[in-house]
Each structure stands twice: as structure tokens, then as C-alpha cells.
Coordinates of C-alpha atoms and ligand atoms in Angstrom, one line a residue:
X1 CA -124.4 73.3 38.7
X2 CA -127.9 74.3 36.8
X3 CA -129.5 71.2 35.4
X4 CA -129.1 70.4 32.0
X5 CA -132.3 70.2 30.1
X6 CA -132.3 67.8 27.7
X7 CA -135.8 69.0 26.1
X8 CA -134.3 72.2 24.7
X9 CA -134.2 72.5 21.5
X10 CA -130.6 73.5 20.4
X11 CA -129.4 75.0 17.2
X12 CA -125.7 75.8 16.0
X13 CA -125.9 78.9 14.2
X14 CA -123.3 81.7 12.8
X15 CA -122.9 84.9 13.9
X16 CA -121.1 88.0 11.9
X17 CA -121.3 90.0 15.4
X18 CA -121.4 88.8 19.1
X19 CA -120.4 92.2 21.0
X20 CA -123.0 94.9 20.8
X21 CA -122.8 98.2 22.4
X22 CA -125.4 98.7 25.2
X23 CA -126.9 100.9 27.7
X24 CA -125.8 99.0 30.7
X25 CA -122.4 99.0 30.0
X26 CA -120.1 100.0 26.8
X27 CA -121.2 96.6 25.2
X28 CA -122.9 93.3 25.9
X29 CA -121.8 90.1 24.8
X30 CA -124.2 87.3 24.4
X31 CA -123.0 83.9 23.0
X32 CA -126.1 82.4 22.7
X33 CA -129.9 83.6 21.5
X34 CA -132.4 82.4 24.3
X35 CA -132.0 81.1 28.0
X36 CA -132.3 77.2 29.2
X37 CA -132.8 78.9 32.5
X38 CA -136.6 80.0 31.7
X39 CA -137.0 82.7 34.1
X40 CA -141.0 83.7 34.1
X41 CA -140.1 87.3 34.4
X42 CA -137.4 87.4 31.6
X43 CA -137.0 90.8 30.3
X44 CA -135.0 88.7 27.4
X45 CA -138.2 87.9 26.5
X46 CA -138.0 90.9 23.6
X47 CA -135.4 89.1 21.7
X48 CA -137.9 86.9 19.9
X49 CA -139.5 89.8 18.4
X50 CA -136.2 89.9 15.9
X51 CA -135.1 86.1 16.3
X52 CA -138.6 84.2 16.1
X53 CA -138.6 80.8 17.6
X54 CA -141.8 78.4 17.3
X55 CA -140.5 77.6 20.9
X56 CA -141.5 78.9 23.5
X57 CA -138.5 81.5 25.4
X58 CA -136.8 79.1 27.9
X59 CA -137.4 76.2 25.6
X60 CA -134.7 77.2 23.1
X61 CA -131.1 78.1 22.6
X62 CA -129.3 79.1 19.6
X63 CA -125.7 78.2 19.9
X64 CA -123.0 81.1 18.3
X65 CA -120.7 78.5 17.8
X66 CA -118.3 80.7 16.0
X67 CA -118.6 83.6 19.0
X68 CA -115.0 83.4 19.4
X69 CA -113.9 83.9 15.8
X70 CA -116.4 86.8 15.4
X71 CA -115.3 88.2 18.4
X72 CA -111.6 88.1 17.4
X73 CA -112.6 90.4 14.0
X74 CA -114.2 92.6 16.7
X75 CA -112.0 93.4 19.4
X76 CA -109.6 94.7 16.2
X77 CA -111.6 97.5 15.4
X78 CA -113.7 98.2 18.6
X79 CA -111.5 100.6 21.5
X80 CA -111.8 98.8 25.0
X81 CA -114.6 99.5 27.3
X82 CA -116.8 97.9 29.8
X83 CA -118.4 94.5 28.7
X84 CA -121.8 93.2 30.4
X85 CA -121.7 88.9 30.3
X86 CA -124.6 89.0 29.2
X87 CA -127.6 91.0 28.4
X88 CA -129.9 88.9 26.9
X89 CA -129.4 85.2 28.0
X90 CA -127.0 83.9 31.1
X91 CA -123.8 83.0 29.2
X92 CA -123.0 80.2 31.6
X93 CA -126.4 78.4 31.3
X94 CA -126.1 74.3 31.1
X95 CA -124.8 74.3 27.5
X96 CA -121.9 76.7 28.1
X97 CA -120.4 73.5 30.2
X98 CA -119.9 72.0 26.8
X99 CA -119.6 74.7 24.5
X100 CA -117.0 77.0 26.6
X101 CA -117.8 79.8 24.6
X102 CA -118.5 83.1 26.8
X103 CA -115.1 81.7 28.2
X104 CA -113.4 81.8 25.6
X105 CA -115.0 85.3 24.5
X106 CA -114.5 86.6 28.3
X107 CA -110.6 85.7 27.8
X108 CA -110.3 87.5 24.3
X109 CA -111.9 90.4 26.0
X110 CA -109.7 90.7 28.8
X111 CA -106.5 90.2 26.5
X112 CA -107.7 93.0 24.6
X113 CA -107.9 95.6 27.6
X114 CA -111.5 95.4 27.9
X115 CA -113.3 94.9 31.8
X116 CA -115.9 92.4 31.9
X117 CA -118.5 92.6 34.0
X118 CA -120.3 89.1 34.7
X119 CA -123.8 88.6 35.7
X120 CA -124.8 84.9 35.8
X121 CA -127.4 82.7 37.8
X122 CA -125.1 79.7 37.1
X123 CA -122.4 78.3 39.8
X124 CA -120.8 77.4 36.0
X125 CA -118.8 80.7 36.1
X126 CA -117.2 79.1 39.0
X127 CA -114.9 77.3 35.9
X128 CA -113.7 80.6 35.2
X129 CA -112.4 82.2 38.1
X130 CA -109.0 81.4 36.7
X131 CA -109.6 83.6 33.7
X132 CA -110.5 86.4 35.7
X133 CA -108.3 86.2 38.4
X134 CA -105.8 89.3 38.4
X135 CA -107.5 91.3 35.3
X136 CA -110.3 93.8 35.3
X137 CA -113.1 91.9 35.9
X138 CA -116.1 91.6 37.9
X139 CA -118.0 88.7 38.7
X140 CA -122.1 89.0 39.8
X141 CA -125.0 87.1 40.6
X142 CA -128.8 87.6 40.8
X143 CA -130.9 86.3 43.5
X144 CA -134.4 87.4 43.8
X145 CA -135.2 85.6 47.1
X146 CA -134.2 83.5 49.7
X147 CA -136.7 80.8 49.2
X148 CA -135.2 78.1 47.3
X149 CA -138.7 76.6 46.9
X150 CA -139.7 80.0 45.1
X151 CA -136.8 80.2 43.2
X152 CA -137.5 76.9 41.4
X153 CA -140.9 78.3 40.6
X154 CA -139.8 81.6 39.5
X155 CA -136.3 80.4 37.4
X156 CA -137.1 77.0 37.6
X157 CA -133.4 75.8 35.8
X158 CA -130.8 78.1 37.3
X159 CA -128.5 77.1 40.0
X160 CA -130.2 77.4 43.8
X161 CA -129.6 80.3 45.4
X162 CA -127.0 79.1 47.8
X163 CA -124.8 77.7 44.6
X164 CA -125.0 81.7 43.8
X165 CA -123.9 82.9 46.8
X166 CA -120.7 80.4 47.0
X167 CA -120.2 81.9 43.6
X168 CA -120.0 85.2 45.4
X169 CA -117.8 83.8 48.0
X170 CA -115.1 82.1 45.8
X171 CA -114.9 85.1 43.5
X172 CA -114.0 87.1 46.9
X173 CA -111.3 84.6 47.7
X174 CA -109.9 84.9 44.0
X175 CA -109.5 88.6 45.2
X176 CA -112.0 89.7 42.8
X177 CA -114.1 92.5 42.9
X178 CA -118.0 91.4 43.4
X179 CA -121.4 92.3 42.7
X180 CA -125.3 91.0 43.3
X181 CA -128.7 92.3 41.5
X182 CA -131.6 91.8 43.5
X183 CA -133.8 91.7 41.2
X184 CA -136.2 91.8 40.4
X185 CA -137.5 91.7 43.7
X186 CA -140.9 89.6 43.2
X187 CA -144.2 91.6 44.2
X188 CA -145.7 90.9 47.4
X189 CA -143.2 87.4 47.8
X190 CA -139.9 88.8 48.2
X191 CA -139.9 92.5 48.7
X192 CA -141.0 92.8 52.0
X193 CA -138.8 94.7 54.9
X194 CA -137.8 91.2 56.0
X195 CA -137.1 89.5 53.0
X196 CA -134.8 92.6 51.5
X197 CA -133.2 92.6 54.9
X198 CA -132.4 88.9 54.9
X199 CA -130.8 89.4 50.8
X200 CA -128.8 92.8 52.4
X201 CA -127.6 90.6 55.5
X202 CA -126.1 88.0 52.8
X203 CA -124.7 91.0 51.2
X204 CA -122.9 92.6 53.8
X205 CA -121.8 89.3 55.0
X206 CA -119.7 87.9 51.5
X207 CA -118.6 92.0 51.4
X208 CA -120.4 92.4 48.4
X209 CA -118.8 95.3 46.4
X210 CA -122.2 96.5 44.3
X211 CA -125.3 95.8 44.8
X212 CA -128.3 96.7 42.3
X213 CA -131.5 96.2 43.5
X214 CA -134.6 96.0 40.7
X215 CA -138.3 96.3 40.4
X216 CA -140.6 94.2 38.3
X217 CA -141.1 95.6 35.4
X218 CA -143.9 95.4 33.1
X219 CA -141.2 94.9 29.8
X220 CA -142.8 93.0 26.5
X221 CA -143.9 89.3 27.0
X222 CA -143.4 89.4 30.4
X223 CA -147.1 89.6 31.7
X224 CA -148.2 86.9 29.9
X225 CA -145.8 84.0 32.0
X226 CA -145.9 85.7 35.0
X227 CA -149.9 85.8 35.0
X228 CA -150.1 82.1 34.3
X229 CA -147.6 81.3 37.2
X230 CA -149.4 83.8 39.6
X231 CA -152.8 81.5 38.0
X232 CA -151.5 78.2 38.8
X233 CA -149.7 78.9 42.1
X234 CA -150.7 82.3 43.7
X235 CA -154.1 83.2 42.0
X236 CA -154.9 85.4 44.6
X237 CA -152.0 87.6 43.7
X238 CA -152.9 88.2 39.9
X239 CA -155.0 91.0 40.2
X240 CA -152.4 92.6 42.3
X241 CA -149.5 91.9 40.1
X242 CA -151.5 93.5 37.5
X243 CA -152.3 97.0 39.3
X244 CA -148.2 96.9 40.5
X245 CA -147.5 96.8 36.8
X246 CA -150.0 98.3 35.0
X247 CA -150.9 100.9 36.9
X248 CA -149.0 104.4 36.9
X249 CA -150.8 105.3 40.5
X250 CA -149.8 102.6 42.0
X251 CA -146.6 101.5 40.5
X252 CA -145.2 104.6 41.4
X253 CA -146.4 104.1 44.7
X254 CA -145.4 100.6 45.1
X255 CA -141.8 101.5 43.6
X256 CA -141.4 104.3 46.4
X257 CA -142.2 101.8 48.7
X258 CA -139.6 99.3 47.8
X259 CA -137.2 101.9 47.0
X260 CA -138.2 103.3 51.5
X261 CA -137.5 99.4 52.3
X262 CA -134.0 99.0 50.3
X263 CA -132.8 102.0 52.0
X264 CA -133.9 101.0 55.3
X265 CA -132.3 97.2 54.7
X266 CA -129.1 98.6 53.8
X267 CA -128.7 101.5 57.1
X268 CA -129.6 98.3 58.8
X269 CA -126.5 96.3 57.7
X270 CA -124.4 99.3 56.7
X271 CA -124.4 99.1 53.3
X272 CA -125.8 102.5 52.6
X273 CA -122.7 103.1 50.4
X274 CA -123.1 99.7 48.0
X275 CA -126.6 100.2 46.5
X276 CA -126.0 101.6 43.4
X277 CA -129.4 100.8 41.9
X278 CA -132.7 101.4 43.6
X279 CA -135.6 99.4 41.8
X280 CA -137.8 101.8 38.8
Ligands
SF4_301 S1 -131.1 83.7 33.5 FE1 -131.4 85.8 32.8 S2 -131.6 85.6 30.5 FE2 -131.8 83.5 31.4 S3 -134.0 83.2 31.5 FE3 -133.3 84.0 33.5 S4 -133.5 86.2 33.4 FE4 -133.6 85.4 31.3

């Protein structure tokens, strides 16, 4: 399970609205404003441009606590559709263990006739199998590497990588449908030929039904923690990071590379057929 911080700062709030309509999927549903699991490369990041928090993103959590209540009022007036759990924090992060709310949203959802599609770093969804089991849902996980040692750098309070992929496994065994983002695949540490081969060979191996594969991308906010990890624990790489983002030459050259390598990966381990996504 992802370790509970007990440094956040935590803050029960009221919502009017907890399911949006989103460019993923029909909507998104996020219980909670901000992410315990303080991912450096957060795209989430952007959300504290409309909820400001004197926290830093990772350190905070704003708690719907009446998500399910809200959601009820919603699912009234809304027609069915597809669902992403969630968009803009992990809806089974450590304080979802106490709060049970994405669960209780995810069952409302799929009372109502809508699919939920589940994306989660957090062996927590494991919990809800039984919720899921037999209705349209899909349950997901994102791994960005193999190395659990960079994993702890990179989302220092998520579940280790091999929690996710038993995740993957049980959700099989529930005889539900699965899927895995790799993403996004970190420059120069985990998108090499090998290291997208080894994530494809996990893949085809727990019969993965989807698999997305993403690029860094160089979204608001993001820079700024991912140039002070690359500072304190790959300094050499900074520089490099910042052309792969930054610039349009060689972004586009680096993203053709990676997208050469995912194809190659998957022919490898015959998974041509499952990559839906190929990095941007
Ligand atoms: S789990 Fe997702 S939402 Fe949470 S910090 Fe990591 S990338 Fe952001």
C-alpha cells in the first residue's frame, strides 16, 4: 500500500461538482484537489493555478468530503458515458484508505450505466475489485520504469512498481478488462530500447488489454521540479532534459525516436495491436 504521509496538509472542503467532462474520456472524476503521491513530473501541477495552495503540489490534499452527495445530484441530469478515475490527482492515494470516497463515487457511477475507467499508482484500488467486478469497468496503472530505486525518486509516495503490476494481475483474475500508461517514459533513464522492452515484456506477460505509452512533456510547473531533481541527482542530465523539452528540433526528433523504439518493443513481444498511444 502507498505510505501514508503524515506531513500533508489535509483540508475537508465542499464541492457543488465532482464529475467534469474531459478530453480523455466523456468526464473525469476527481475526489480530491492535489496528490500525496508528489510525482516531480505531475502534469496536475496546473490545478494550482485555479485552486492556490501556500503548499507546495504533493504537500497538500483537499478532501471533497461530500463527493458522493454531489455526485448523486449529477449522475441525475448527466447521460452515461465514459469516466476517467482521475485526471487530476490518483483517487486512491493514502487518504482514500480512510475516506472511501472515489469508491463510493466509482459505485454510484457504475449503478448509473456509466464505464469507469481507472488509472491509479496505488495497490489501494485493489479494495475495489469487488465494485468493479462484472460491470463496465476498466482498471489501469502507470509505471514509468522498472527501477524501483528510480521510482522512489521520481513519485517518491506511490506504491512500488511491483504492487502495480499485482494490481494488474488481480484485476485479470477478477476477469476484468486491463490497461497500463507508460508514461511518461523519463528522458535518457527509462526510454531506452531495453528499458521499453523490459515495461512491454511485463505487458504482454499479465495480457495487458491497452497499453498507452507517453512522452515527457513540457506542461506548466513541470520544469521547475524536474530541474531540481535532475540538480540534486543527475546534474549531468539537466541541460539535456531541457533541449528534449524545450526545443522544437529536437523534441520532435527525440519523440520520433521513442515513438521507432515503442514500436519496435511491442513487434518484439507481439503487442503491436495494444498500443493505443504513442508518446507526443
Ligand atoms: S499519482 Fe498522478 S496525480 Fe498524483 S502526483 Fe503522481 S502524477 Fe500527479
Amino acid at each position: 500500500m502507498p505510505e501514508d504521509k503524515s506531513d500533508i496538509v489535509v483540508r475537508e472542503v465542499q464541492c457543488r461538482t465532482v464529475l467534469n467532462r474531459c478530453s480523455i474520456d466523456d468526464y473525469s472524476l476527481n475526489c480530491y484537489t492535489g496528490c500525496a503521491h508528489a510525482c516531480v513530473y505531475c502534469y496536475a501541477r496546473f490545478m494550482q493555478r485555479f485552486h492556490p495552495h501556500v503548499e507546495p503540489w504533493g504537500a497538500f490534499v483537499d478532501v471533497k468530503v461530500n463527493a458522493p452527495e454531489a455526485l448523486q445530484k449529477q449522475v441525475r441530469k448527466m447521460p452515461p458515458g465514459a469516466v476517467f478515475v482521475s485526471s487530476a490527482c490518483d483517487g486512491w492515494q493514502p487518504l482514500e484508505a480512510k475516506w472511501r470516497l472515489t469508491r463510493e463515487c466509482c459505485r454510484i457511477l457504475l449503478e448509473h450505466g456509466f464505464q469507469v475507467n481507472a488509472l491509479t499508482k496505488s495497490a489501494l484500488i485493489l479494495r475495489d475489485l469487488d465494485i468493479f467486478e462484472g460491470h463496465d469497468a476498466q482498471v489501469g496503472v502507470t509505471v514509468t520504469t522498472l527501477d524501483e530505486r528510480m521510482c522512489r525518486l521520481w513519485e517518491p509516495h506511490a506504491s512500488p512498481v511491483e504492487a502495480r503490476f499485482e494490481v494488474l494481475r488481480r484485476a485479470k483474475e477478477a476477469g476484468l478488462e486491463t490497461s497500463i500508461m507508460f508514461g511518461p517514459l523519463l528522458p535518457f533513464l527509462s526510454d531506452s530500447l531495453e528499458s521499453i522492452s523490459g515495461l512491454m515484456e511485463r505487458a504482454a506477460a499479465l495480457e495487458v488489454d491497452e497499453i498507452w505509452v507517453d512522452a515527457l512533456n513540457p506542461r506548466p510547473k513541470v520544469w521547475e521540479s524536474v530541474a531540481a531533481l535532475l540538480e540534486g541527482q543527475f546534474p549531468d542530465l539537466t541541460e539535456r532534459y531541457r533541449r528534449v523539452l524545450f526545443s522544437q528540433v529536437v523534441r520532435q526528433a527525440y519523440v520520433k525516436g521513442v515513438q521507432e523504439r515503442v514500436a519496435r518493443a511491442a513487434k518484439r513481444h507481439g503487442l503491436t495491436d495494444r498500443v493505443y498511444g504513442c508518446a507526443s
